[in-house]
Amino acid sequence: MTNQRYEAAAPLTVPEGDPLKVSTRGAADRGDRNVRMPSVNGRGGETGAAAGMGLDYARTFAIGFGMMAICAAWALYNAYVPIKLKDLGLGTATVGIIMGVDNVFGLSVQPLFGILSDSVRTRWGRRLPFALVAAPACAAALVLIAVAPGVSSTVVAVVAYAVLMSTWRAPIVALMPDVTPSPLRSRANGIINFMGSIGSVAALAGGSLLYGRFGMSAAFGAGALIMLIAIVSLGIMVREPPEFVSGPGARGVRLPTWAQFGSSILPAVRFDASTRRSFILILVVLFSYSVGGNAVETYFTLYATHDLHMKPAAAGGVLTFYAIGAILFAIAAGSIGNRIGRRPTMSIGLVCCMAIFIPMTWMGSTFLVIPEALAFGILWTLVFVNALPWITQLGGVESTGTMTAYYYLATAGGAAISPLAFGLIQQATGEYRWMFLYAAGFFLVALVCMPFIRHGEAPGTLPA
């Protein structure tokens, strides 16, 4: 139910000067001026933030097709794979280990392909080839998860899917920071997540109907089709700039060294004492809300089927309302972050989510779960939409890639351990409802850190 899957990877050396061109009729390049933009005569544009900079909405929505594909796949995966694993007779902690494997690859495979996407030069550019090649393979792996007959074959399909997703999520997420000025990244990230939420709604709504009538194979087949349509749309609408397109005979890839790979996971940072304190606390915030939110994401459908005695298709259908809430508020959440500040916006979101979760521990019912899912979808956007721009602002233009690395280290790390941690709690208590109190506790840890963070806001919002 969270969006950790939506933002699970980005290149860990994100450059600030690699703009994209989007082929859309009638869409003029509005010139995001904190990156070097090609001029009409091909000689290059200006550098540095400039007054009057504006978000290129056509380009941002086009990039969002990549996130739509990612979210459609993860929505079905999160909703129904835990149910299948339990039906195969696995314990909750074992399910948690399997459901956390993608985040383990997020800490290993994704950094490597993040670096590769910086170095690749092909006729299609450096980012898009990863999606165009790996996304169809992911779609096939998604179908294999549904049709696998036993535990071993299902686990093999899950691992294959997780590895393949780790090879192209990084380049896709990198497209937005590459071309968007810092003050506009919360708004752009809202649009990207808006497109992702559309993918989630389409997959969950259609998947719920198909699951109830035809079973898991039909639902996952439809999700795979949505992935393919979204990726084809991305490939048609987005064009990378000529400097990242190889000519005849050009070398396609410059492989990173082990030193580069290691430094991408834990890159060196140099801050003064005040900024370093904010940096450490921001990492604690990111880690804490990821631990809390991922438990709900992983186990919600099991909570609905086990504790509330809902049918699996109906449980997956409830998540549609979460995704609808994210659609309704994703763009607004970015705008609110720009207006009042990212830290206050995220704090409001966490407080309100706690206000929903704590009563759900004792008052959950089939009548309340849909409006609660809708409300959570709205409120959670205040947190995840503003998180990545928050930490990347901390490092400034020169350290965007470094801050992105630590963002995903904190969020993927939290998401990797949480399924197992709560799985052990569930096995001890026998009920899934405690996941709401578990999540609220980690949200509280994040909130305690907030007042002591003095950096990370965009110019023109709150003072540092």
Coordinates of C-alpha atoms in Angstrom, one line a residue, residues 113-438:
F113 CA 22.7 -0.6 -13.4
G114 CA 22.4 3.0 -12.2
I115 CA 26.1 3.5 -13.0
L116 CA 25.7 1.6 -16.3
S117 CA 22.9 3.9 -17.4
D118 CA 25.2 6.9 -16.9
S119 CA 27.8 5.2 -19.2
V120 CA 25.7 3.6 -21.9
R121 CA 25.6 5.1 -25.4
T122 CA 23.2 3.5 -27.9
R123 CA 21.2 4.6 -30.9
W124 CA 18.2 5.0 -28.4
G125 CA 20.2 6.9 -25.8
R126 CA 21.5 5.8 -22.4
R127 CA 18.4 5.4 -20.2
L128 CA 15.6 4.0 -22.4
P129 CA 17.4 0.9 -23.6
F130 CA 17.2 -0.6 -20.1
A131 CA 13.4 -0.3 -20.0
L132 CA 12.9 -1.3 -23.6
V133 CA 14.8 -4.6 -23.1
A134 CA 14.1 -5.5 -19.5
A135 CA 10.4 -4.5 -19.2
P136 CA 9.2 -7.2 -21.6
A137 CA 11.2 -9.8 -19.7
C138 CA 9.7 -8.5 -16.4
A139 CA 6.2 -8.9 -17.9
A140 CA 7.0 -12.5 -18.7
A141 CA 8.3 -13.2 -15.2
L142 CA 5.2 -11.7 -13.7
V143 CA 3.1 -14.2 -15.7
L144 CA 5.4 -17.0 -14.6
I145 CA 4.8 -16.1 -10.9
A146 CA 1.1 -16.6 -11.4
V147 CA 1.3 -19.9 -13.3
A148 CA 4.1 -21.5 -11.3
P149 CA 2.7 -24.8 -9.8
G150 CA 4.8 -25.1 -6.6
V151 CA 6.9 -23.4 -4.0
S152 CA 10.3 -23.8 -5.8
S153 CA 9.1 -22.6 -9.2
T154 CA 7.2 -19.7 -7.6
V155 CA 10.3 -18.6 -5.7
V156 CA 12.5 -18.9 -8.8
A157 CA 10.0 -16.7 -10.7
V158 CA 9.9 -14.2 -7.9
V159 CA 13.7 -13.9 -7.8
A160 CA 13.9 -13.6 -11.6
Y161 CA 11.2 -10.8 -11.5
A162 CA 13.0 -9.0 -8.7
V163 CA 16.4 -9.1 -10.5
L164 CA 14.9 -8.0 -13.8
M165 CA 13.0 -5.1 -12.2
S166 CA 16.3 -4.0 -10.6
T167 CA 17.9 -3.5 -14.0
W168 CA 15.6 -0.8 -15.3
R169 CA 13.9 1.0 -12.4
A170 CA 17.0 3.0 -11.8
P171 CA 17.3 4.5 -15.3
I172 CA 13.6 5.2 -15.4
V173 CA 13.5 7.1 -12.1
A174 CA 16.6 9.0 -13.2
L175 CA 14.8 10.8 -16.0
M176 CA 13.0 13.3 -13.8
P177 CA 15.9 14.6 -11.7
D178 CA 18.0 14.9 -14.9
V179 CA 15.9 17.6 -16.3
T180 CA 14.0 19.3 -13.5
P181 CA 15.1 22.3 -11.4
S182 CA 15.3 21.6 -7.7
P183 CA 12.4 23.9 -6.7
L184 CA 10.1 22.1 -9.2
R185 CA 11.1 18.5 -8.3
S186 CA 8.3 18.0 -5.7
R187 CA 5.8 19.0 -8.3
A188 CA 7.4 16.8 -11.0
N189 CA 7.6 13.9 -8.6
G190 CA 3.9 14.4 -7.9
I191 CA 3.2 14.1 -11.6
I192 CA 5.4 11.0 -11.9
N193 CA 3.6 9.4 -9.0
F194 CA 0.2 10.4 -10.4
M195 CA 1.1 8.4 -13.6
G196 CA 2.2 5.6 -11.4
S197 CA -1.0 5.6 -9.5
I198 CA -3.0 5.4 -12.7
G199 CA -1.0 2.2 -13.5
S200 CA -1.8 0.9 -10.0
V201 CA -5.6 1.6 -10.4
A202 CA -5.7 0.0 -13.8
A203 CA -3.9 -3.1 -12.6
L204 CA -5.7 -3.4 -9.3
A205 CA -9.2 -2.7 -10.5
G206 CA -8.9 -4.9 -13.5
G207 CA -6.9 -7.4 -11.6
S208 CA -9.5 -7.7 -8.9
L209 CA -12.2 -8.5 -11.4
L210 CA -10.1 -10.9 -13.4
Y211 CA -8.8 -12.6 -10.2
G212 CA -12.3 -13.2 -8.9
R213 CA -13.6 -14.6 -12.2
F214 CA -10.6 -16.3 -13.8
G215 CA -7.9 -16.5 -11.2
M216 CA -4.4 -15.2 -10.7
S217 CA -3.0 -16.0 -14.2
A218 CA -5.6 -13.8 -15.9
A219 CA -4.9 -10.9 -13.5
F220 CA -1.2 -11.0 -13.9
G221 CA -1.5 -11.4 -17.6
A222 CA -3.5 -8.2 -17.7
G223 CA -0.8 -6.5 -15.5
A224 CA 1.9 -7.6 -17.9
L225 CA 0.0 -6.2 -20.8
I226 CA -0.4 -2.8 -19.1
M227 CA 3.4 -2.8 -18.5
L228 CA 4.1 -3.4 -22.2
I229 CA 1.7 -0.7 -23.4
A230 CA 3.2 1.8 -21.0
I231 CA 6.8 1.0 -22.0
V232 CA 5.9 1.3 -25.7
S233 CA 4.3 4.7 -25.0
L234 CA 7.5 5.8 -23.2
G235 CA 9.7 4.7 -26.1
I236 CA 7.6 6.5 -28.6
M237 CA 7.3 9.8 -26.7
V238 CA 10.7 10.2 -25.1
R239 CA 13.9 11.0 -27.1
E240 CA 17.2 11.4 -25.4
P241 CA 19.6 14.2 -26.6
P242 CA 22.1 13.6 -29.4
E243 CA 25.1 13.7 -27.1
F244 CA 23.9 10.4 -25.5
V245 CA 23.1 8.7 -28.7
S246 CA 25.9 6.6 -30.2
G247 CA 27.1 7.0 -33.8
P248 CA 28.2 4.1 -36.1
G249 CA 30.9 2.1 -34.5
A250 CA 30.8 3.8 -31.2
R251 CA 31.3 1.9 -28.0
G252 CA 28.0 1.2 -26.3
V253 CA 28.9 0.7 -22.6
R254 CA 31.8 1.8 -20.4
L255 CA 31.8 -0.7 -17.5
P256 CA 32.3 0.7 -14.0
T257 CA 35.1 -0.4 -11.8
W258 CA 34.5 -2.2 -8.5
A259 CA 35.7 1.0 -6.8
Q260 CA 33.0 3.0 -8.6
F261 CA 30.4 0.4 -7.8
G262 CA 31.3 0.4 -4.1
S263 CA 31.4 4.2 -3.9
S264 CA 28.0 4.4 -5.5
I265 CA 26.5 2.5 -2.6
L266 CA 28.2 4.5 0.2
P267 CA 29.6 7.6 -1.5
A268 CA 31.7 10.0 0.5
V269 CA 30.0 13.2 1.8
R270 CA 31.4 16.4 3.2
F271 CA 29.1 18.5 5.3
D272 CA 29.5 21.0 8.1
A273 CA 28.3 20.0 11.5
S274 CA 24.8 21.4 11.1
T275 CA 24.2 19.9 7.7
R276 CA 25.6 16.5 8.7
R277 CA 23.2 16.4 11.6
S278 CA 20.3 17.1 9.3
F279 CA 21.6 14.5 6.8
I280 CA 21.8 11.8 9.5
L281 CA 18.3 12.6 10.8
I282 CA 16.8 12.6 7.3
L283 CA 18.2 9.1 6.8
V284 CA 16.6 8.0 10.0
V285 CA 13.3 9.5 8.9
L286 CA 13.5 7.8 5.5
F287 CA 14.4 4.5 7.0
S288 CA 11.7 4.6 9.7
Y289 CA 8.8 5.5 7.5
S290 CA 9.9 2.8 5.0
V291 CA 10.0 0.2 7.8
G292 CA 6.5 1.1 8.9
G293 CA 4.9 1.6 5.5
N294 CA 6.4 -1.5 3.9
A295 CA 4.8 -3.8 6.5
V296 CA 1.3 -2.5 5.5
E297 CA 2.3 -2.8 1.8
T298 CA 3.4 -6.4 2.2
Y299 CA 0.7 -7.8 4.5
F300 CA -2.5 -5.8 3.8
T301 CA -4.1 -8.4 1.6
L302 CA -3.3 -11.1 4.2
Y303 CA -4.8 -8.9 6.9
A304 CA -7.9 -8.5 4.8
T305 CA -8.3 -12.2 4.0
H306 CA -7.2 -13.5 7.4
D307 CA -8.4 -11.0 10.0
L308 CA -11.4 -9.5 8.1
H309 CA -12.3 -12.8 6.2
M310 CA -12.5 -11.1 2.8
K311 CA -12.0 -12.9 -0.4
P312 CA -8.6 -12.4 -2.1
A313 CA -10.1 -10.6 -5.1
A314 CA -12.0 -8.2 -2.8
A315 CA -8.9 -7.6 -0.7
G316 CA -6.9 -6.7 -3.8
G317 CA -9.9 -4.5 -4.9
V318 CA -9.6 -2.4 -1.7
L319 CA -6.1 -1.4 -2.7
T320 CA -7.6 0.2 -5.8
F321 CA -9.1 2.9 -3.5
Y322 CA -5.6 3.5 -2.0
A323 CA -4.3 4.1 -5.5
I324 CA -7.3 6.3 -6.4
G325 CA -6.4 8.4 -3.3
A326 CA -2.8 8.7 -4.6
I327 CA -4.1 9.8 -8.0
L328 CA -6.3 12.5 -6.4
F329 CA -3.6 14.0 -4.4
A330 CA -0.2 13.2 -5.9
I331 CA 0.2 16.5 -7.9
A332 CA -1.3 18.5 -5.0
A333 CA 1.1 16.9 -2.6
G334 CA 4.1 18.2 -4.6
S335 CA 2.6 21.7 -4.8
I336 CA 2.0 21.8 -1.0
G337 CA 5.6 20.8 -0.5
N338 CA 6.7 23.6 -2.7
R339 CA 4.5 26.1 -0.9
I340 CA 4.9 25.3 2.9
G341 CA 8.1 23.2 2.8
R342 CA 8.9 19.5 2.5
R343 CA 9.5 18.8 6.1
P344 CA 6.2 20.3 7.4
T345 CA 4.3 18.6 4.5
M346 CA 5.8 15.2 5.3
S347 CA 5.1 15.7 9.0
I348 CA 1.5 16.4 8.4
G349 CA 1.2 13.3 6.3
L350 CA 2.8 11.1 9.0
V351 CA 0.7 12.4 11.8
C352 CA -2.5 11.9 9.8
C353 CA -1.5 8.4 8.8
M354 CA -0.9 7.6 12.4
A355 CA -4.4 8.9 13.2
I356 CA -5.8 6.4 10.8
F357 CA -3.6 3.4 11.6
I358 CA -3.8 3.3 15.4
P359 CA -7.6 2.9 15.6
M360 CA -7.5 0.3 12.8
T361 CA -5.6 -2.0 15.1
W362 CA -8.7 -2.5 17.2
M363 CA -11.5 -1.1 14.9
G364 CA -10.8 -2.7 11.6
S365 CA -13.9 -3.8 9.6
T366 CA -14.9 -4.5 6.1
F367 CA -17.1 -1.4 6.2
L368 CA -14.3 0.9 7.2
V369 CA -11.4 -0.5 5.2
I370 CA -12.3 1.1 1.9
P371 CA -12.6 4.7 3.2
E372 CA -9.5 4.2 5.3
A373 CA -7.6 3.0 2.2
L374 CA -8.7 6.0 0.3
A375 CA -7.7 8.4 3.1
F376 CA -4.4 6.7 3.4
G377 CA -3.7 7.0 -0.3
I378 CA -4.3 10.7 -0.1
L379 CA -2.2 11.3 3.0
W380 CA 0.7 9.1 2.2
T381 CA 1.4 11.1 -1.0
L382 CA 2.4 14.0 1.3
V383 CA 5.2 11.9 2.5
F384 CA 6.7 10.0 -0.4
V385 CA 6.2 12.7 -3.1
N386 CA 8.4 15.1 -1.1
A387 CA 11.0 12.7 0.3
L388 CA 13.3 12.4 -2.7
P389 CA 13.4 16.1 -3.5
W390 CA 14.0 16.8 0.2
I391 CA 17.3 14.8 0.5
T392 CA 18.6 15.7 -3.0
Q393 CA 18.2 19.4 -2.1
L394 CA 20.5 18.8 0.9
G395 CA 23.5 18.1 -1.2
G396 CA 23.0 20.8 -3.8
V397 CA 23.4 20.5 -7.6
E398 CA 26.9 19.0 -7.3
S399 CA 25.8 16.1 -5.0
T400 CA 22.4 15.0 -6.4
G401 CA 23.7 11.6 -7.3
T402 CA 25.3 11.1 -3.9
M403 CA 22.1 12.1 -2.0
T404 CA 20.0 9.9 -4.3
A405 CA 22.3 7.0 -3.3
Y406 CA 21.7 7.5 0.4
Y407 CA 17.9 8.0 -0.2
Y408 CA 17.6 4.5 -1.7
L409 CA 20.0 3.0 0.8
A410 CA 17.7 4.2 3.6
T411 CA 14.4 3.4 2.0
A412 CA 15.4 0.1 0.4
G413 CA 17.1 -1.0 3.6
G414 CA 14.0 -0.3 5.6
A415 CA 11.8 -2.1 3.1
A416 CA 14.2 -5.1 3.0
I417 CA 14.0 -5.9 6.7
S418 CA 10.4 -4.9 7.5
P419 CA 8.6 -7.9 6.0
L420 CA 10.7 -10.4 8.0
A421 CA 10.5 -8.2 11.2
F422 CA 6.7 -8.0 11.2
G423 CA 6.4 -11.6 9.9
L424 CA 8.0 -12.7 13.1
I425 CA 5.5 -10.5 15.1
Q426 CA 2.6 -12.0 13.2
Q427 CA 3.7 -15.6 13.8
A428 CA 4.0 -14.8 17.6
T429 CA 0.6 -13.1 17.8
G430 CA -1.4 -14.9 15.1
E431 CA -2.9 -11.7 13.8
Y432 CA -2.0 -9.2 11.1
R433 CA -3.8 -6.2 12.6
W434 CA -0.8 -5.4 14.7
M435 CA 0.9 -4.2 11.6
F436 CA -0.9 -0.9 11.9
L437 CA 0.5 -0.2 15.4
Y438 CA 3.9 -1.4 14.2

